[in-house]
Coordinates of C-alpha atoms and ligand atoms in Angstrom, one line a residue:
M1 CA -22.6 68.9 6.7
P2 CA -19.7 71.0 8.2
K3 CA -16.6 71.2 6.0
I4 CA -13.4 71.1 7.9
N5 CA -10.8 73.5 6.6
K6 CA -8.5 74.0 9.5
I7 CA -7.4 71.7 12.3
L8 CA -5.4 72.3 15.5
I9 CA -3.5 69.2 16.6
A10 CA -3.5 69.1 20.4
N11 CA -0.4 66.9 20.6
R12 CA 3.3 66.7 19.8
G13 CA 6.0 64.5 18.3
E14 CA 5.4 61.6 15.9
I15 CA 1.6 61.5 16.2
A16 CA 1.2 65.2 15.5
L17 CA 3.4 64.8 12.4
R18 CA 1.6 61.7 11.3
I19 CA -1.8 63.5 11.6
M20 CA -0.6 66.6 9.7
R21 CA 0.7 64.6 6.8
T22 CA -2.7 63.3 6.1
L23 CA -4.4 66.6 6.6
H24 CA -2.0 68.3 4.1
E25 CA -2.9 65.6 1.6
M26 CA -6.6 66.5 2.2
G27 CA -5.9 70.2 1.7
I28 CA -6.6 71.0 5.3
M29 CA -4.7 73.8 7.1
T30 CA -2.8 72.7 10.2
V31 CA -2.0 74.4 13.5
A32 CA 0.6 73.0 15.9
I33 CA 0.9 73.8 19.6
Y34 CA 4.2 73.5 21.4
S35 CA 6.0 73.9 24.7
D36 CA 9.5 75.2 25.4
A37 CA 10.8 71.7 25.1
D38 CA 9.6 71.4 21.5
R39 CA 10.5 74.9 20.3
G40 CA 11.8 74.4 16.7
G41 CA 10.9 70.7 16.8
P42 CA 9.8 68.9 13.6
H43 CA 6.0 69.0 14.4
V44 CA 6.3 72.8 14.8
S45 CA 8.1 73.4 11.5
F46 CA 5.9 71.0 9.6
A47 CA 2.6 72.7 10.6
K48 CA 1.2 75.6 8.5
E49 CA 0.9 77.6 11.8
A50 CA 2.3 77.1 15.2
I51 CA 1.3 78.5 18.6
Y52 CA 3.4 78.6 21.8
L53 CA 1.7 77.2 24.9
G54 CA 4.1 77.3 27.9
P55 CA 6.9 75.6 29.8
P56 CA 7.7 71.9 29.2
P57 CA 5.6 70.1 31.9
S58 CA 2.4 68.9 30.3
K59 CA 0.3 70.6 32.9
Q60 CA 1.7 73.9 31.9
S61 CA 1.4 73.3 28.1
Y62 CA -0.2 70.4 26.3
L63 CA -2.9 69.9 29.0
L64 CA -4.0 73.5 29.1
Q65 CA -7.6 72.9 28.0
D66 CA -8.9 76.4 28.1
K67 CA -5.9 78.0 26.5
I68 CA -6.0 75.5 23.6
I69 CA -9.6 76.2 23.0
E70 CA -9.1 80.0 23.2
L71 CA -6.3 79.8 20.7
S72 CA -8.4 77.6 18.4
K73 CA -11.2 80.3 18.5
T74 CA -8.8 83.1 17.8
L75 CA -7.2 81.2 14.8
K76 CA -10.7 80.2 13.5
V77 CA -10.0 76.5 13.7
D78 CA -12.8 74.2 12.7
A79 CA -11.7 71.1 14.6
I80 CA -9.3 69.8 17.1
H81 CA -7.5 66.4 16.7
P82 CA -6.2 65.2 20.1
G83 CA -4.0 62.3 18.9
Y84 CA -3.3 59.8 21.7
G85 CA -2.4 60.5 25.3
F86 CA -2.7 64.1 26.7
L87 CA -6.3 65.2 26.2
S88 CA -7.5 62.5 23.8
E89 CA -9.6 60.6 26.4
N90 CA -10.7 63.6 28.4
A91 CA -14.5 63.8 28.2
D92 CA -14.6 67.3 29.8
F93 CA -12.2 68.6 27.2
A94 CA -14.2 67.1 24.3
R95 CA -17.4 68.6 25.8
K96 CA -15.8 72.1 26.2
V97 CA -14.5 72.0 22.6
Q98 CA -18.0 71.3 21.3
E99 CA -19.6 74.0 23.5
N100 CA -17.2 76.4 21.9
G101 CA -18.5 75.5 18.4
I102 CA -15.4 73.5 17.5
I103 CA -15.5 69.8 16.3
F104 CA -13.7 67.3 18.5
I105 CA -12.2 64.6 16.2
G106 CA -13.3 61.6 18.2
P107 CA -16.4 60.1 19.7
S108 CA -19.0 61.9 21.7
P109 CA -18.1 63.1 25.2
T110 CA -20.5 60.5 26.7
S111 CA -18.8 57.6 24.8
I112 CA -15.5 58.8 26.2
E113 CA -16.9 59.0 29.7
V114 CA -18.4 55.6 29.6
M115 CA -15.4 53.8 28.1
G116 CA -12.9 55.9 30.2
S117 CA -14.0 54.0 33.3
K118 CA -13.3 50.3 33.0
L119 CA -16.1 49.6 35.4
A120 CA -18.7 51.7 33.6
A121 CA -17.5 50.1 30.3
K122 CA -18.2 46.6 31.6
K123 CA -21.6 47.7 32.8
A124 CA -22.4 49.3 29.5
V125 CA -21.6 46.2 27.4
G126 CA -23.7 44.0 29.8
K127 CA -26.8 43.7 27.5
Y128 CA -24.7 42.5 24.5
N129 CA -23.5 39.3 26.0
I130 CA -19.8 40.2 25.7
P131 CA -17.5 37.8 27.5
L132 CA -15.9 39.5 30.6
V133 CA -13.0 38.4 32.8
P134 CA -14.5 37.1 36.1
G135 CA -14.3 39.9 38.7
T136 CA -16.1 42.6 40.6
D137 CA -18.4 45.0 38.9
E138 CA -18.3 47.7 41.6
P139 CA -15.3 49.5 43.1
I140 CA -13.9 47.8 46.2
S141 CA -15.3 49.5 49.3
D142 CA -15.3 46.8 51.9
L143 CA -12.0 44.9 52.5
T144 CA -13.5 41.7 54.0
E145 CA -16.0 41.5 51.2
A146 CA -13.3 42.1 48.6
K147 CA -11.2 39.3 50.0
N148 CA -14.1 37.0 49.9
I149 CA -14.7 37.7 46.3
A150 CA -11.0 37.3 45.5
H151 CA -11.1 33.9 47.3
E152 CA -14.1 32.9 45.2
I153 CA -12.5 33.9 42.0
G154 CA -9.3 32.2 43.0
Y155 CA -5.8 33.6 43.2
P156 CA -3.8 35.1 41.4
I157 CA -6.0 38.1 41.0
L158 CA -5.4 41.6 39.6
I159 CA -6.4 44.8 41.4
K160 CA -7.0 47.4 38.7
A161 CA -7.6 51.1 38.6
S162 CA -11.0 51.8 36.9
A163 CA -9.6 55.0 35.4
G164 CA -6.3 53.4 34.6
G165 CA -4.3 53.5 31.3
G166 CA -0.8 53.0 29.9
G167 CA -0.4 49.9 32.0
K168 CA -0.4 51.9 35.2
G169 CA -2.4 51.3 38.4
M170 CA -2.4 47.5 38.2
R171 CA -1.3 45.1 41.0
I172 CA -1.0 41.3 40.8
V173 CA -2.0 39.5 44.1
E174 CA -0.6 36.0 44.2
E175 CA -2.1 35.0 47.6
E176 CA -4.4 36.3 50.2
K177 CA -1.7 37.5 52.6
Q178 CA -0.5 40.1 50.1
F179 CA -4.0 41.5 49.5
D180 CA -4.1 44.4 52.0
E181 CA -0.8 45.8 51.0
Q182 CA -1.4 45.5 47.2
L183 CA -4.8 47.1 47.6
Q184 CA -3.4 50.0 49.4
R185 CA -0.7 50.5 46.7
A186 CA -3.2 50.2 43.9
V187 CA -5.5 52.8 45.4
S188 CA -2.8 55.3 46.0
E189 CA -1.3 54.8 42.5
A190 CA -4.8 55.2 41.0
Q191 CA -5.4 58.3 43.0
S192 CA -2.0 59.9 42.2
S193 CA -1.9 58.9 38.5
F194 CA -5.6 59.3 37.5
G195 CA -7.1 61.4 40.3
D196 CA -9.6 58.6 40.9
G197 CA -8.9 56.0 43.6
A198 CA -11.6 53.5 42.4
V199 CA -10.2 50.0 42.0
F200 CA -11.7 46.6 41.2
I201 CA -10.8 42.9 41.1
E202 CA -10.2 40.8 38.0
K203 CA -9.1 37.2 37.7
Y204 CA -5.5 37.2 36.6
I205 CA -5.4 35.3 33.3
N206 CA -2.2 33.2 33.2
S207 CA 0.0 33.5 30.1
P208 CA -2.6 35.6 28.2
R209 CA -2.4 37.3 24.8
H210 CA -3.5 40.8 24.2
I211 CA -5.5 41.0 21.0
E212 CA -7.5 44.1 20.0
I213 CA -9.9 45.0 17.3
Q214 CA -9.9 48.3 15.4
I215 CA -13.3 49.7 14.7
L216 CA -14.6 52.6 12.7
G217 CA -18.1 54.0 13.1
D218 CA -19.8 56.9 11.4
Q219 CA -22.5 59.3 12.8
H220 CA -25.2 57.4 11.0
G221 CA -24.9 54.1 13.0
N222 CA -22.7 52.2 10.6
I223 CA -19.8 50.4 12.4
V224 CA -17.2 48.1 10.8
H225 CA -14.1 46.4 12.2
L226 CA -10.7 46.5 10.6
F227 CA -9.6 43.1 12.0
E228 CA -7.2 42.5 14.9
R229 CA -3.8 43.6 16.2
E230 CA -1.7 41.2 18.3
C231 CA -0.1 43.2 21.0
S232 CA 1.3 40.6 23.4
I233 CA 5.0 41.6 23.4
Q234 CA 4.9 43.9 26.4
R235 CA 6.9 45.3 29.3
R236 CA 5.3 46.7 32.4
H237 CA 1.8 45.8 30.9
Q238 CA 2.7 48.1 27.9
K239 CA 3.1 47.2 24.3
V240 CA 6.4 47.3 22.5
I241 CA 5.8 45.2 19.4
E242 CA 2.5 44.8 17.6
E243 CA 1.4 43.0 14.5
A244 CA -1.6 42.4 12.3
P245 CA -3.0 39.9 11.7
S246 CA -2.4 37.7 14.8
A247 CA -0.8 34.3 14.2
V248 CA -3.4 32.6 16.3
V249 CA -6.7 34.1 15.1
S250 CA -8.7 32.0 12.7
P251 CA -11.2 33.5 10.3
Q252 CA -14.0 32.3 12.6
M253 CA -12.4 33.8 15.7
R254 CA -11.8 37.0 13.8
Q255 CA -15.4 37.2 12.9
E256 CA -16.5 36.6 16.5
M257 CA -14.1 39.1 18.0
G258 CA -15.0 41.6 15.3
Q259 CA -18.7 41.2 16.0
A260 CA -18.1 41.5 19.8
A261 CA -16.0 44.7 19.2
I262 CA -18.8 46.2 17.1
N263 CA -21.3 45.4 19.8
V264 CA -19.1 47.1 22.4
A265 CA -19.1 50.2 20.2
K266 CA -22.9 50.0 19.8
A267 CA -23.2 49.8 23.6
C268 CA -21.9 53.3 23.9
N269 CA -23.3 54.7 20.6
Y270 CA -19.8 55.0 19.3
F271 CA -18.6 56.9 16.3
G272 CA -15.0 57.6 15.1
A273 CA -12.0 55.4 15.3
G274 CA -11.7 53.2 18.4
T275 CA -10.1 50.1 19.7
V276 CA -11.7 47.3 21.7
E277 CA -9.1 45.4 23.7
F278 CA -9.4 41.7 24.6
I279 CA -7.4 39.4 26.7
V280 CA -7.2 35.9 25.3
D281 CA -6.5 32.8 27.4
E282 CA -4.5 29.7 26.5
K283 CA -7.6 28.0 25.0
L284 CA -8.2 31.1 22.9
N285 CA -11.3 32.2 24.8
F286 CA -11.4 36.0 24.6
Y287 CA -12.6 38.5 27.2
F288 CA -13.3 42.2 26.9
L289 CA -10.7 44.3 28.7
E290 CA -11.5 48.0 27.8
M291 CA -12.1 50.3 24.9
N292 CA -9.7 53.1 23.9
T293 CA -11.7 55.9 22.4
R294 CA -9.0 57.4 20.2
L295 CA -6.4 56.7 17.6
Q296 CA -4.0 54.0 18.9
V297 CA -0.2 54.2 18.9
E298 CA -0.1 51.0 16.8
H299 CA -2.7 52.0 14.2
P300 CA -0.2 51.9 11.3
V301 CA -0.2 48.1 11.2
T302 CA -3.9 48.2 10.5
E303 CA -3.4 50.9 7.9
F304 CA -0.9 48.7 6.1
I305 CA -3.0 45.5 6.1
T306 CA -6.3 47.3 5.1
G307 CA -4.9 50.1 2.9
K308 CA -7.0 52.6 4.8
D309 CA -5.7 55.9 6.2
L310 CA -7.3 56.0 9.6
V311 CA -6.8 59.7 10.1
R312 CA -8.5 60.5 6.9
V313 CA -11.5 58.4 7.8
Q314 CA -11.5 60.1 11.3
V315 CA -11.8 63.5 9.6
L316 CA -14.5 62.4 7.2
I317 CA -16.5 60.9 10.1
A318 CA -16.1 64.1 12.0
E319 CA -17.6 66.0 9.0
G320 CA -20.6 63.8 9.2
K321 CA -20.0 61.7 6.1
P322 CA -21.1 58.1 6.1
L323 CA -18.4 55.4 5.9
S324 CA -17.5 54.9 2.2
F325 CA -16.9 51.1 2.6
K326 CA -18.8 48.1 4.0
Q327 CA -17.5 45.2 6.1
E328 CA -17.5 42.9 3.1
E329 CA -15.3 45.2 1.2
L330 CA -12.5 45.1 3.7
N331 CA -9.7 42.5 3.2
I332 CA -6.4 41.6 4.9
L333 CA -3.8 42.5 2.2
G334 CA -0.7 41.1 3.9
H335 CA 1.2 41.2 7.2
A336 CA 2.5 44.2 9.2
I337 CA 4.6 44.5 12.3
E338 CA 5.4 47.6 14.4
T339 CA 8.4 48.0 16.6
R340 CA 8.1 50.9 19.1
V341 CA 11.6 52.4 19.4
Y342 CA 11.7 53.6 23.0
A343 CA 14.6 55.5 24.6
E344 CA 14.9 52.7 27.2
D345 CA 17.6 50.2 28.0
P346 CA 16.5 46.6 27.4
K347 CA 19.6 45.4 29.3
N348 CA 18.5 47.3 32.3
N349 CA 14.9 46.4 32.8
F350 CA 13.7 48.8 30.1
L351 CA 14.6 51.8 32.3
P352 CA 14.2 55.1 30.4
D353 CA 17.4 56.6 29.1
I354 CA 18.0 60.3 28.3
G355 CA 20.4 61.9 26.0
K356 CA 21.1 63.2 22.5
L357 CA 20.5 61.4 19.2
Q358 CA 24.1 61.6 18.1
T359 CA 23.5 59.5 15.0
Y360 CA 20.0 59.1 13.6
K361 CA 19.6 57.3 10.3
R362 CA 16.3 55.8 9.2
P363 CA 16.0 52.6 7.2
Q364 CA 14.6 52.7 3.7
G365 CA 12.9 50.5 1.2
P366 CA 9.6 49.1 0.0
G367 CA 7.2 48.2 2.8
I368 CA 9.1 50.2 5.5
R369 CA 7.4 53.1 7.3
V370 CA 9.1 55.2 10.0
D371 CA 6.8 57.5 12.1
D372 CA 9.0 59.7 14.3
G373 CA 9.3 63.1 15.7
F374 CA 13.1 63.6 16.0
E375 CA 16.1 64.5 13.9
E376 CA 19.8 63.8 14.4
G377 CA 21.3 65.9 17.1
M378 CA 18.1 66.4 19.1
D379 CA 17.6 65.6 22.8
I380 CA 14.9 63.3 23.9
P381 CA 12.9 65.5 26.3
I382 CA 12.3 64.0 29.8
Y383 CA 8.9 65.5 30.1
Y384 CA 7.0 63.2 27.7
D385 CA 6.6 59.7 26.6
P386 CA 10.1 58.2 25.9
M387 CA 9.1 56.9 22.4
I388 CA 11.6 57.9 19.7
A389 CA 9.9 56.4 16.7
K390 CA 7.7 53.6 15.4
L391 CA 9.2 51.3 12.8
I392 CA 6.5 49.6 10.8
C393 CA 7.1 46.9 8.1
F394 CA 4.7 45.4 5.6
A395 CA 5.1 42.3 3.5
E396 CA 2.9 39.7 1.8
D397 CA 3.1 37.2 4.7
R398 CA 4.3 37.0 8.3
K399 CA 7.6 35.2 7.6
K400 CA 8.6 37.8 5.0
C401 CA 7.5 40.6 7.3
I402 CA 9.8 39.3 10.1
E403 CA 12.7 39.2 7.7
K404 CA 11.9 42.7 6.5
M405 CA 11.8 44.0 10.1
I406 CA 15.2 42.5 10.8
R407 CA 16.6 44.2 7.7
A408 CA 15.0 47.4 8.7
I409 CA 16.4 47.2 12.2
D410 CA 19.8 46.6 10.8
G411 CA 19.5 49.6 8.6
Y412 CA 18.4 51.9 11.4
N413 CA 21.3 53.6 13.0
I414 CA 20.8 55.3 16.4
T415 CA 23.6 56.2 18.7
G416 CA 23.9 58.4 21.8
I417 CA 20.9 56.8 23.5
E418 CA 19.9 53.3 24.6
N419 CA 16.8 52.1 22.7
T420 CA 14.6 49.0 22.1
L421 CA 15.7 48.3 18.5
Q422 CA 18.0 45.4 19.3
F423 CA 15.4 44.0 21.7
A424 CA 13.0 43.9 18.7
R425 CA 15.6 42.1 16.7
Y426 CA 16.0 39.6 19.4
V427 CA 12.2 39.0 19.4
M428 CA 12.2 38.7 15.6
K429 CA 14.9 36.0 15.8
H430 CA 13.3 34.0 18.6
D431 CA 11.6 30.7 17.8
S432 CA 8.7 31.4 20.0
F433 CA 7.9 34.6 18.2
R434 CA 8.6 33.1 14.8
S435 CA 6.3 30.1 15.5
G436 CA 3.6 32.4 16.8
K437 CA 3.5 30.7 20.2
F438 CA 4.0 33.5 22.7
D439 CA 2.1 35.5 25.2
T440 CA 2.4 38.7 27.4
K441 CA 5.1 36.8 29.4
F442 CA 7.6 36.8 26.5
I443 CA 10.2 38.9 28.2
E444 CA 10.0 37.0 31.5
K445 CA 10.2 33.6 29.8
Y446 CA 12.6 34.1 26.9
F447 CA 14.4 37.4 27.0
E448 CA 18.2 37.1 27.7
P449 CA 19.6 40.6 27.7
E450 CA 23.1 39.2 27.7
N451 CA 22.4 37.8 24.2
L452 CA 21.3 41.1 22.7
K453 CA 23.2 42.0 19.5
T454 CA 25.3 45.0 20.4
D455 CA 26.4 47.4 17.8
F456 CA 29.1 45.4 16.1
S457 CA 29.6 47.8 13.2
R458 CA 32.8 49.3 14.6
D459 CA 34.6 46.1 15.6
E460 CA 33.1 44.2 12.7
K461 CA 34.8 46.7 10.5
D462 CA 38.1 46.4 12.4
I463 CA 38.1 42.6 12.1
L464 CA 37.2 42.8 8.5
A465 CA 40.0 45.3 7.8
A466 CA 42.6 43.0 9.6
L467 CA 41.3 39.9 7.7
S468 CA 41.3 41.8 4.5
S469 CA 44.9 42.9 4.8
Y470 CA 45.9 39.4 5.9
I471 CA 44.3 37.8 2.9
F472 CA 45.7 40.4 0.7
K473 CA 49.2 39.5 1.8
Q474 CA 48.6 35.8 1.5
S475 CA 46.9 35.7 -1.9
S476 CA 48.7 35.5 -5.2
P477 CA 49.1 38.9 -7.0
E478 CA 47.2 37.9 -10.1
N479 CA 43.7 37.2 -8.6
H480 CA 43.8 38.8 -5.2
S481 CA 41.3 41.5 -5.8
K482 CA 38.3 39.4 -6.8
S483 CA 38.9 36.5 -4.3
N484 CA 39.5 39.0 -1.4
H485 CA 36.2 40.6 -2.1
Q486 CA 34.3 37.3 -2.1
L487 CA 36.1 36.1 1.1
I488 CA 35.3 39.2 3.0
K489 CA 31.7 39.1 2.1
K490 CA 31.4 35.4 3.0
S491 CA 33.1 35.7 6.4
N492 CA 30.9 38.7 7.2
W493 CA 27.9 36.6 6.3
N494 CA 28.9 33.7 8.4
K495 CA 29.5 35.9 11.4
R496 CA 26.2 37.5 11.0
K497 CA 24.5 34.1 10.8
K498 CA 26.2 32.9 14.0
R499 CA 25.4 36.1 15.9
G500 CA 21.8 36.3 14.8
Ligands
ADP601 P1 -2.0 52.3 23.0 O1 -3.0 52.2 24.1 O2 -2.3 53.3 22.0 O3 -1.6 51.0 22.5 P2 -0.2 53.1 25.2 O4 -0.9 52.1 26.1 O5 1.3 53.1 25.2 O6 -0.6 52.8 23.7 O7 -0.8 54.5 25.4 C1 -0.6 55.6 24.5 C2 -0.2 56.8 25.2 O8 -1.2 57.3 26.0 C3 1.0 56.7 26.0 O9 1.7 57.9 25.9 C4 0.4 56.5 27.4 O10 1.3 56.9 28.4 C5 -0.8 57.4 27.3 N1 -2.0 57.0 28.1 C6 -2.8 56.0 27.8 N2 -3.8 56.0 28.7 C7 -3.6 57.0 29.6 C8 -4.4 57.5 30.7 N3 -5.5 57.0 31.1 N4 -3.9 58.6 31.3 C9 -2.7 59.1 30.9 N5 -2.0 58.7 29.8 C10 -2.4 57.6 29.2
ADP602 P1 -4.5 49.8 30.4 O1 -5.7 50.8 30.5 O2 -3.4 50.2 31.3 O3 -4.1 49.6 29.0 P2 -5.6 47.1 30.3 O4 -6.8 46.6 31.0 O5 -5.8 47.4 28.8 O6 -5.1 48.4 31.0 O7 -4.4 46.1 30.5 C1 -3.1 46.3 30.1 C2 -2.3 45.0 30.0 O8 -2.3 44.4 31.3 C3 -2.9 44.0 29.1 O9 -2.5 44.1 27.8 C4 -2.4 42.7 29.8 O10 -1.0 42.5 29.4 C5 -2.4 43.0 31.2 N1 -3.7 42.6 31.8 C6 -4.8 43.3 32.0 N2 -5.8 42.6 32.5 C7 -5.3 41.4 32.7 C8 -5.9 40.1 33.3 N3 -7.1 40.1 33.8 N4 -5.1 39.0 33.4 C9 -3.8 39.1 32.9 N5 -3.2 40.2 32.4 C10 -4.0 41.3 32.3
MG603 MG1 -5.3 48.9 27.5

């Protein structure tokens, strides 16, 4: 069995740091790569060694496959961890890495290939009786035929890029007369974003939930699932808030979804960490959407509820070790919620914002984890994903976890850049989220940007100062100090309650 002593992390930002933390605990040497935009950044200084790649655009740095492999050979690296995004789901890269005698920390290139195409994935799971969303199983080639199929399925339908990811390359068609135009757009978006114009049709599920299953498989055929993650709070078909477990999944449904996910993994001889995504309709029927063959952004919620370090397990699997635990040994230990802190303006359609992190103070306390890749004073580079951080909370049950998340958000101080923290606070306070009755349309249905809590700290302080001096003047000299204190605290509390 190969022992891994040195790993190059082919990524940047929070995920590169998160991976390296575990590797250092395991006594593994780490190599970071960086572009000009990340010179001197936290992931660079944290690594044991760091190598410069090139200019900021990904194509000239983080996506330079051959250069990354050459550097790995020169530095005698045993394995490459790709993180998420960038080269993580690139089968050609995984294959080249292996051909150069380096371990790719992920599944086999063939598994990546099959699951990287949504159409190939659906075909592959065919013999396992996995429920699929009604739709076409071939790319659309004939317009008339495609329209007939859409008519049969019934509008609204979704035109999807087979190679799609990150919520891109998807078009909703409400009625037949929009079909031609939406098809054209979907094809050109698929071509420009993914270099593959193949698109297909899926029934558009109304008010669905996105619920996914984390799986882990070793190279000896053992596969377990680590329960579900609820990822229905989304904008632009992309997740912003995730939690585990889901408020609507019963033990029986969990068992069925878990088994379906394991079968999806079996269908492509999967090993490593992976995620099987399902769309769930109003009656809680679930349908296979796709499989992500990598570590997921929201993996920390699963780490909290299972107590497993997914990166550690990924490395052990890559070394050829059998899984050290069985399905029956896995338990749900509590509840976890993740808020993705994006440099986006929730008051303005979640448009990306750029700028400097003028203030950046993290929240603290038991059950609070912040995975980030920035420090105070740093600029958010425009070249990469606009995610500043992930704030993850863990508590014994969902209700306590929501309260903890609110406290953590209130203890997180970011100025200089618009971000999604107050949006998450709005969600945590909203009845539909609290009751568990929500779906991917949460923002459309319930979000009122005008009711976002803005940063009150400054005027809150001014009002309190004025109030305090007023009370001080009014109160009798012998007991003013104590009663003032109580009054201020109480008025502050009432105000908070009203605003929240
Ligand atoms: P996750 O799938 O892990 O829940 P996202 O959907 O936000 O999270 O995707 C994770 C990262 O990978 C994001 O930076 C996203 O832009 C990127 N990404 C996902 N799929 C693709 C793809 N097929 N091509 C390019 N980038 C992708
Ligand atoms: P990506 O590769 O971009 O992640 P997915 O197939 O995983 O693509 O879908 C992303 C999101 O789009 C889902 O989480 C869901 O919100 C929405 N979506 C996808 N398919 C459907 C569908 N058939 N009906 C309704 N919503 C869908
Ligand atoms: Mg997806």
